[in-house]
Coordinates of C-alpha atoms in Angstrom, one line a residue:
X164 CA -62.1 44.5 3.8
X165 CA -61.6 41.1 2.2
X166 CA -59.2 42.6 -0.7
X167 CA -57.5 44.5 1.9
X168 CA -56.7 41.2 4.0
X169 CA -56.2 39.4 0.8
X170 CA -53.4 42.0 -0.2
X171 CA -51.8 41.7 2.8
X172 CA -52.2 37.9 2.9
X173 CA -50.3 37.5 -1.0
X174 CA -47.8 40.1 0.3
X175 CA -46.8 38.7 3.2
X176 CA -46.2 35.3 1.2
X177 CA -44.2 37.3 -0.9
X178 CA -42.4 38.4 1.4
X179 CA -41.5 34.5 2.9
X180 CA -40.8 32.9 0.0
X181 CA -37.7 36.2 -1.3
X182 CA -36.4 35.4 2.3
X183 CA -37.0 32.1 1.7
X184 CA -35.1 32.1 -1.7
X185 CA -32.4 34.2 0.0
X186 CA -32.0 31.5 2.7
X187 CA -32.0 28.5 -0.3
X188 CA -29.1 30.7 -1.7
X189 CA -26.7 30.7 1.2
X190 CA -27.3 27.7 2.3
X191 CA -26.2 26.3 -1.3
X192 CA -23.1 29.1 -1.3
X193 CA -22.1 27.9 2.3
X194 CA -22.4 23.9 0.7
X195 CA -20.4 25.2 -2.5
X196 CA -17.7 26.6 -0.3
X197 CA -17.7 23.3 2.3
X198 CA -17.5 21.2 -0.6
X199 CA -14.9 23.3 -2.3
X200 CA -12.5 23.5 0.6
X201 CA -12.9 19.4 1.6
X202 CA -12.0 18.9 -2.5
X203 CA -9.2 20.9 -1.5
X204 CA -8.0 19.3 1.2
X205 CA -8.2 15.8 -0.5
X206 CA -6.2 17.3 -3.2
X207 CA -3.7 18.7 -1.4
X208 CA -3.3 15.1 0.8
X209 CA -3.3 13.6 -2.8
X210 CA -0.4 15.9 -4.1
X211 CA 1.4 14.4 -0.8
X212 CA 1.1 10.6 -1.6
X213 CA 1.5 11.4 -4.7
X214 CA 4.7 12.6 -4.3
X215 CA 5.7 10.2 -1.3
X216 CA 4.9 7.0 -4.2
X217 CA 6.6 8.9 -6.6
X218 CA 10.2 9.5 -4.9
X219 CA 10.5 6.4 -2.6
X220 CA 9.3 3.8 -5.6
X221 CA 11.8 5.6 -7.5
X222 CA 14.6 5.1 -5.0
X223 CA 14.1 1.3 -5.3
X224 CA 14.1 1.6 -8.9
X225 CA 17.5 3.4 -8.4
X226 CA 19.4 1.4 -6.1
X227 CA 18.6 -2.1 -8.4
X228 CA 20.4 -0.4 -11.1
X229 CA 23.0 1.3 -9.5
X230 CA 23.8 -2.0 -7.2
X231 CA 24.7 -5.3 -8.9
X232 CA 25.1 -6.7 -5.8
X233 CA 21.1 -6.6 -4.9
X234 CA 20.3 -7.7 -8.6
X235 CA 18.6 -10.9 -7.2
X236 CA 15.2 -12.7 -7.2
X237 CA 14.1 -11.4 -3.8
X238 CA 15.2 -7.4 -5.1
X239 CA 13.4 -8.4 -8.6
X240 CA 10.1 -8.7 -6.8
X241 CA 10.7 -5.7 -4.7
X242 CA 11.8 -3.5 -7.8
X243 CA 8.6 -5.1 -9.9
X244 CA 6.7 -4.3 -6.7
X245 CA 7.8 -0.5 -7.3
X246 CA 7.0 -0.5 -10.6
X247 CA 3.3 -1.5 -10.0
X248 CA 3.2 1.1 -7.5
X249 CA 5.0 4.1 -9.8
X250 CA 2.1 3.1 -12.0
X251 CA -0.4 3.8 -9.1
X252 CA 1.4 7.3 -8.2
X253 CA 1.7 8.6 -11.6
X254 CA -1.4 7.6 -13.7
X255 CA -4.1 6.1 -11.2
X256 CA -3.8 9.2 -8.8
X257 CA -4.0 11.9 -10.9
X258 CA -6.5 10.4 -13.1
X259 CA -8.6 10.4 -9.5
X260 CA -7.6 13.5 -8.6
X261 CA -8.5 15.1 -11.5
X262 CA -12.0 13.3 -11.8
X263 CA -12.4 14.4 -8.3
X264 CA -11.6 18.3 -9.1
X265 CA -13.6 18.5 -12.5
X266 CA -16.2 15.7 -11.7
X267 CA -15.4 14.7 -15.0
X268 CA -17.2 11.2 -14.8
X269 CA -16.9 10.2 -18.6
X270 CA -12.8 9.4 -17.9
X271 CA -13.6 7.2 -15.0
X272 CA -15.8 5.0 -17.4
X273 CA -13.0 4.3 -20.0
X274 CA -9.7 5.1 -18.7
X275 CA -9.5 5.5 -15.1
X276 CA -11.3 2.3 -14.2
X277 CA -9.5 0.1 -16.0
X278 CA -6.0 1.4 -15.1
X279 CA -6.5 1.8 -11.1
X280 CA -8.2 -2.0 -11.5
X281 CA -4.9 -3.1 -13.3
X282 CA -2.2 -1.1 -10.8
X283 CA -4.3 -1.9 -7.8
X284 CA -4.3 -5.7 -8.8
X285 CA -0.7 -5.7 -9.6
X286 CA 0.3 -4.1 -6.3
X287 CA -1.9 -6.3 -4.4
X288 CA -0.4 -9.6 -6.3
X289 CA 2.9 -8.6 -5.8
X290 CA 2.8 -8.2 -2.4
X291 CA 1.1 -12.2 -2.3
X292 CA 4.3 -13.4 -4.3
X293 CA 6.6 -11.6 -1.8
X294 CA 4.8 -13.4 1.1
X295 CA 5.0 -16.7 -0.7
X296 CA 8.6 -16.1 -1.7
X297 CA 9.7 -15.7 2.2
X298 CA 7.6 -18.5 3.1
X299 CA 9.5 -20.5 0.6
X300 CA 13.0 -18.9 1.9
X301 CA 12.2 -19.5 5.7
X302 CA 9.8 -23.1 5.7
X303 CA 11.7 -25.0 2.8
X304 CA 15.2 -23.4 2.3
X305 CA 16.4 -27.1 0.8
X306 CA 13.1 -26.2 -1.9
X307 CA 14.6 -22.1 -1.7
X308 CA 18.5 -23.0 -2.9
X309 CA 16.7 -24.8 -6.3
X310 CA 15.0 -21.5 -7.6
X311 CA 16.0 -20.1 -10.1
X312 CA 15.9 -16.8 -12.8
X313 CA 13.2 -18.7 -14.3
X314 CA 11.0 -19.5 -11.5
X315 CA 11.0 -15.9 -10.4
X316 CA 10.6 -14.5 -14.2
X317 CA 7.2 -16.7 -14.4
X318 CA 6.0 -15.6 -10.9
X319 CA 6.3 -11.9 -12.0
X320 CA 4.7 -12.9 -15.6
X321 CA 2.0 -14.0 -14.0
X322 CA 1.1 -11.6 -11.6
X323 CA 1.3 -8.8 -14.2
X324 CA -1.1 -10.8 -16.8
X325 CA -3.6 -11.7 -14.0
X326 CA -3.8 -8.5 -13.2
X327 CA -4.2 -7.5 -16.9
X328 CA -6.8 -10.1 -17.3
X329 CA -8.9 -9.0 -14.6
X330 CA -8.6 -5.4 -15.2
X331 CA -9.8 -6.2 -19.5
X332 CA -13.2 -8.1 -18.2
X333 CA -14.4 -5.3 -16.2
X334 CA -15.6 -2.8 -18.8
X335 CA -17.1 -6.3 -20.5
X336 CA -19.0 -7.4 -17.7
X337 CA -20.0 -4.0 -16.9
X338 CA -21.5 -3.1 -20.4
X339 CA -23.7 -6.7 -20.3
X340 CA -25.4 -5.6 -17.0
X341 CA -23.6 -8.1 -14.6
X342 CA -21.3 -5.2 -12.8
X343 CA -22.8 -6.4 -9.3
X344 CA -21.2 -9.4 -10.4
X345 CA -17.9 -8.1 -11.4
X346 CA -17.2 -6.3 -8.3
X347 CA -18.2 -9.1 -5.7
X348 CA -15.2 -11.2 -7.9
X349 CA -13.3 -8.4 -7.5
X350 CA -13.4 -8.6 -3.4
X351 CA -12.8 -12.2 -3.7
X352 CA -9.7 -12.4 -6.2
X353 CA -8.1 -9.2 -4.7
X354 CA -9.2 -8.5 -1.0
X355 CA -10.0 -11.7 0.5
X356 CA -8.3 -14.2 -1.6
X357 CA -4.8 -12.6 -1.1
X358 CA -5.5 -11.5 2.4
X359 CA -6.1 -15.0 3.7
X360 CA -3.1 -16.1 1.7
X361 CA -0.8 -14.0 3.3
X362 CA -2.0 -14.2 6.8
X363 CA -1.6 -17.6 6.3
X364 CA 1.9 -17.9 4.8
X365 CA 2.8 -15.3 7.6
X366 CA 1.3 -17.4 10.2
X367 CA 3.1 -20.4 8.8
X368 CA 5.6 -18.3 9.1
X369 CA 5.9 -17.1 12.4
X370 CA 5.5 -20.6 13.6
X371 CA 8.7 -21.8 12.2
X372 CA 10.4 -18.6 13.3
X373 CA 9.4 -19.6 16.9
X374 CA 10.5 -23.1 16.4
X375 CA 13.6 -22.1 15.8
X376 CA 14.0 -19.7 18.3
X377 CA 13.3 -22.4 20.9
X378 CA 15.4 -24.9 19.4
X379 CA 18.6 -22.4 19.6
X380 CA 21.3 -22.9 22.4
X381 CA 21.9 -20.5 24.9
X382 CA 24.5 -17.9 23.9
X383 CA 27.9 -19.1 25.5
X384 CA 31.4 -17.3 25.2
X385 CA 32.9 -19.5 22.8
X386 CA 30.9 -20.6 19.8
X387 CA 31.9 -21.5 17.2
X388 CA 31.7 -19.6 13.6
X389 CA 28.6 -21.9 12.5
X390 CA 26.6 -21.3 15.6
X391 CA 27.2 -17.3 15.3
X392 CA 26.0 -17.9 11.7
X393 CA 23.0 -19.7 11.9
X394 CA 22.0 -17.1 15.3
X395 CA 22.5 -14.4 13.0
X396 CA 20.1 -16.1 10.2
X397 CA 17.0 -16.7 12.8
X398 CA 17.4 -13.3 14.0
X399 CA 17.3 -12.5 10.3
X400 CA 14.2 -14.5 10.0
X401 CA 12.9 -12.9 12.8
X402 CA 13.1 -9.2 11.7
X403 CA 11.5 -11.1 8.1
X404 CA 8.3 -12.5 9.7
X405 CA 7.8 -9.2 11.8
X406 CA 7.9 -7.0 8.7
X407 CA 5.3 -9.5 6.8
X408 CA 3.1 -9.8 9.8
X409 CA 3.3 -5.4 9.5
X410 CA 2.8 -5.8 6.0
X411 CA -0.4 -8.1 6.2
X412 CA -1.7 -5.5 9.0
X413 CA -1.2 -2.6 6.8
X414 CA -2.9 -4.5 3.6
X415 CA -5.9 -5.0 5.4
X416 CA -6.2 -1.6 7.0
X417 CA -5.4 0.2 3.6
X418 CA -7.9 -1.9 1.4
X419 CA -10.6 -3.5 3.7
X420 CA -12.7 -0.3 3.7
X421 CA -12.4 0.7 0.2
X422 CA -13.8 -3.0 -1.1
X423 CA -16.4 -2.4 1.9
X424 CA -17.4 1.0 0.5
X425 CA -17.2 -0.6 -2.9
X426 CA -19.1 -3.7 -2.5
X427 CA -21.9 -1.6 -0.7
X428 CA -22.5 0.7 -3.3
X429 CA -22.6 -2.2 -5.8
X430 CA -25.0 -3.6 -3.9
X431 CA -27.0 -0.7 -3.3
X432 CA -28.1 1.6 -5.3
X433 CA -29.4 4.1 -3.4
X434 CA -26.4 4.3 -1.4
X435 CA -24.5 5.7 -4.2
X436 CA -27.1 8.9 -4.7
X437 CA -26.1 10.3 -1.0
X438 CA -23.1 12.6 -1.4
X439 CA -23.0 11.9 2.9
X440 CA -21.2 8.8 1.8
X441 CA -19.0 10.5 -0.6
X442 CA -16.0 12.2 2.4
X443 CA -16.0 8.2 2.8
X444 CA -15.3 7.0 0.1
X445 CA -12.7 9.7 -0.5
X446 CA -10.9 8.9 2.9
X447 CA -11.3 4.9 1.5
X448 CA -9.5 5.9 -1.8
X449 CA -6.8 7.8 -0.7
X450 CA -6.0 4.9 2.2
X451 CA -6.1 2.7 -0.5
X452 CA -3.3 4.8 -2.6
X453 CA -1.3 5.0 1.0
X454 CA -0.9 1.3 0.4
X455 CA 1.8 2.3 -2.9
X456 CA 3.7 5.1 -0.4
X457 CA 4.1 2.5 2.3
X458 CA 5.4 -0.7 0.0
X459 CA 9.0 0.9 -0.6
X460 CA 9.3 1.9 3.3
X461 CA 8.4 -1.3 4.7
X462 CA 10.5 -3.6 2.4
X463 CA 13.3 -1.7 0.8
X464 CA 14.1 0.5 3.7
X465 CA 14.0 -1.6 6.3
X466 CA 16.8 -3.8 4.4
X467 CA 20.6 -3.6 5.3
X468 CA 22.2 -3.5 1.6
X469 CA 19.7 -1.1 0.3
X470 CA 19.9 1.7 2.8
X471 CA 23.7 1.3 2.0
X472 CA 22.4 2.2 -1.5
X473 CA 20.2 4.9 -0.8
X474 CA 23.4 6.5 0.9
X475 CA 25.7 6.1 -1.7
X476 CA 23.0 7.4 -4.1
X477 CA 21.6 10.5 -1.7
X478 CA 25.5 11.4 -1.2
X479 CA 26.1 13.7 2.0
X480 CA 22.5 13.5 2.2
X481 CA 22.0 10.6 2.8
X482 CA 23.2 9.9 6.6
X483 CA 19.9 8.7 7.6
X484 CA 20.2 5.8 5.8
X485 CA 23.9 4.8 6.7
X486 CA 23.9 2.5 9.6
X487 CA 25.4 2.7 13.4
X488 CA 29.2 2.2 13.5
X489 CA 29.9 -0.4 15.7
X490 CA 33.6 -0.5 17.5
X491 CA 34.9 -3.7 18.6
X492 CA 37.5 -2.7 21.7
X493 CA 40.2 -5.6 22.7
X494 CA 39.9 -5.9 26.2
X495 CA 42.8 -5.6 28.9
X496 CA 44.0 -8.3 30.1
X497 CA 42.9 -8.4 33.1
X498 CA 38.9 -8.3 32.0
X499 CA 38.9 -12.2 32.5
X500 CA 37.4 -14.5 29.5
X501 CA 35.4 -11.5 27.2
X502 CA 36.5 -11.1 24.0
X503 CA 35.6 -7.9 23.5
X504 CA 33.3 -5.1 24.1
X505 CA 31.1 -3.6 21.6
X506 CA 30.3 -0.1 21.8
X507 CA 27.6 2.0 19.9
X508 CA 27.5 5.1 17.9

């Protein structure tokens, strides 16, 4: 009776573990096809940006060439700005995308680091020398009129060879053990050393914006060419310090949680061996890329003379671009002191 239990004993454990076997084998066919179809959907959102960075950089690009009239050292930032992000939509994306598709790890330890270290850092520099320029245009505009070719030439030099220099030490640092080290000065130079400096300058801003505002004279029928001239500048200033305070919101939202996610698993090692954390870090990367498709839209498209450009360049296409006609209507006679009437189209 013994061997009788004992053979039904052994086959019923048989019998456990080919159902348990089966069951290891769907659920790793069901986590195959989850994974599969979320690497999908990151590539596809990739392919998107990609293409968004691609086209509107390249617009930018386009309309400094094709206009001499917006060939000056506010535009040269912008178009070097547009550069640094072409770089991020053409080589640092699809290097990632690719790595992501293939997990293909040996590229991201030679190439792909050192490249989205480089565009990342040139992008983020960029934008701190467009903050600093503004600040410069709107706080000291007697300091603004003595800049010159040369002062915006260096600027540029050295936010591209910063960047460079950065970029070159990482693979240096990280081959004599001290990459913990490398990526804490990493969030300090790039993350919180420009973000302060730019809420700062736009701060600094802001405050001489609102000065201004409150020093200005009520509006009165007759005024004289100079007041007209120097209302139309604040407002100008205005519309400036709003698109650099929506510029310093959208910097930190796009890179805070990438350097969080980045200085945690530097920190931690065992956080990098959970693929729980790795949807995160995916969502962190690709915000941090929506930084590059959101640079041309915030400063080139927002500005008067290049959406003329984008027009004349897009053609018939391009009526989304061309501004509101305004018509100025002489008045009757009898409408009393106006001057005129403005109406919208």
């Amino acid at each position: 009776m013994s061997f009788i239990y004992l053979a039904k004993f052994s086959e019923f454990h048989v019998h456990r573990m080919e159902n348990s076997n089966e069951t290891l084998v769907t659920q790793e066919q069901s986590t195959n096809t989850a994974v599969s179809f979320s690497t999908a959907i990151q590539i596809a959102l990739c392919l998107a940006l990609m293409f968004v960075i691609v086209i509107g950089n390249l617009f930018v690009a386009a309309a400094y060439v094709s206009n001499a009239r917006i060939r000056t050292g506010t535009y040269t930032i912008l178009v070097s700005l547009a550069i640094s992000d072409l770089l991020v939509g053409c080589i640092s994306l699809p290097l990632w995308m690719y790595i992501s598709w293939t997990n293909d790890h040996s590229v991201s330890n030679t190439l792909f680091v050192c490249f989205d270290i480089f565009s990342a850092l040139a992008s983020i520099f960029h934008l701190t020398t467009v903050s600093m320029e503004r600040w410069i245009a709107i706080s000291r505009p007697f300091v603004y009129e003595t800049l010159t070719t040369r002062h915006y030439s260096l600027a540029l030099c050295g936010a591209w060879l910063t960047a460079l220099s950065i970029a070159a030490i990482g693979p240096l640092m990280t081959l004599n053990g001290r990459r913990t080290i490398y990526v804490m000065f990493l969030l300090l130079v790039s993350f919180v050393g420009p973000g302060f400096l730019i809420s700062l300058l736009n701060y600094s801003i802001f405050r001489v914006v609102r000065r201004l505002l409150a020093n200005l004279p009520a509006s009165t029928l007759q005024e004289s060419d100079e007041s007209i001239k120097a209302r139309k500048s604040i407002k100008k200033q205005r519309s400036t310090a709003l698109t650099l305070a929506f510029v310093t919101v959208m910097f930190l939202v796009s890179w805070s949680s990438f350097f969080i996610i980045n200085t945690t698993f530097a920190l931690c090692n065992d956080c990098r061996r959970h693929t729980t954390l790795t949807p995160f870090y995916a969502f962190a990367k690709c915000l941090q890329y929506s930084n590059s498709a959101m640079n041309p839209v915030v400063y080139a498209f927002r500005d008067v003379e290049m959406r003329k450009t984008f027009a004349r360049i897009l053609g018939p296409c391009g009526r989304v671009f061309r501004k509101r006609r305004i018509l100025r209507v002489r008045p009757k006679p009898c409408s009393g002191s106006l001057n005129a009437t403005t109406i919208e189209r």
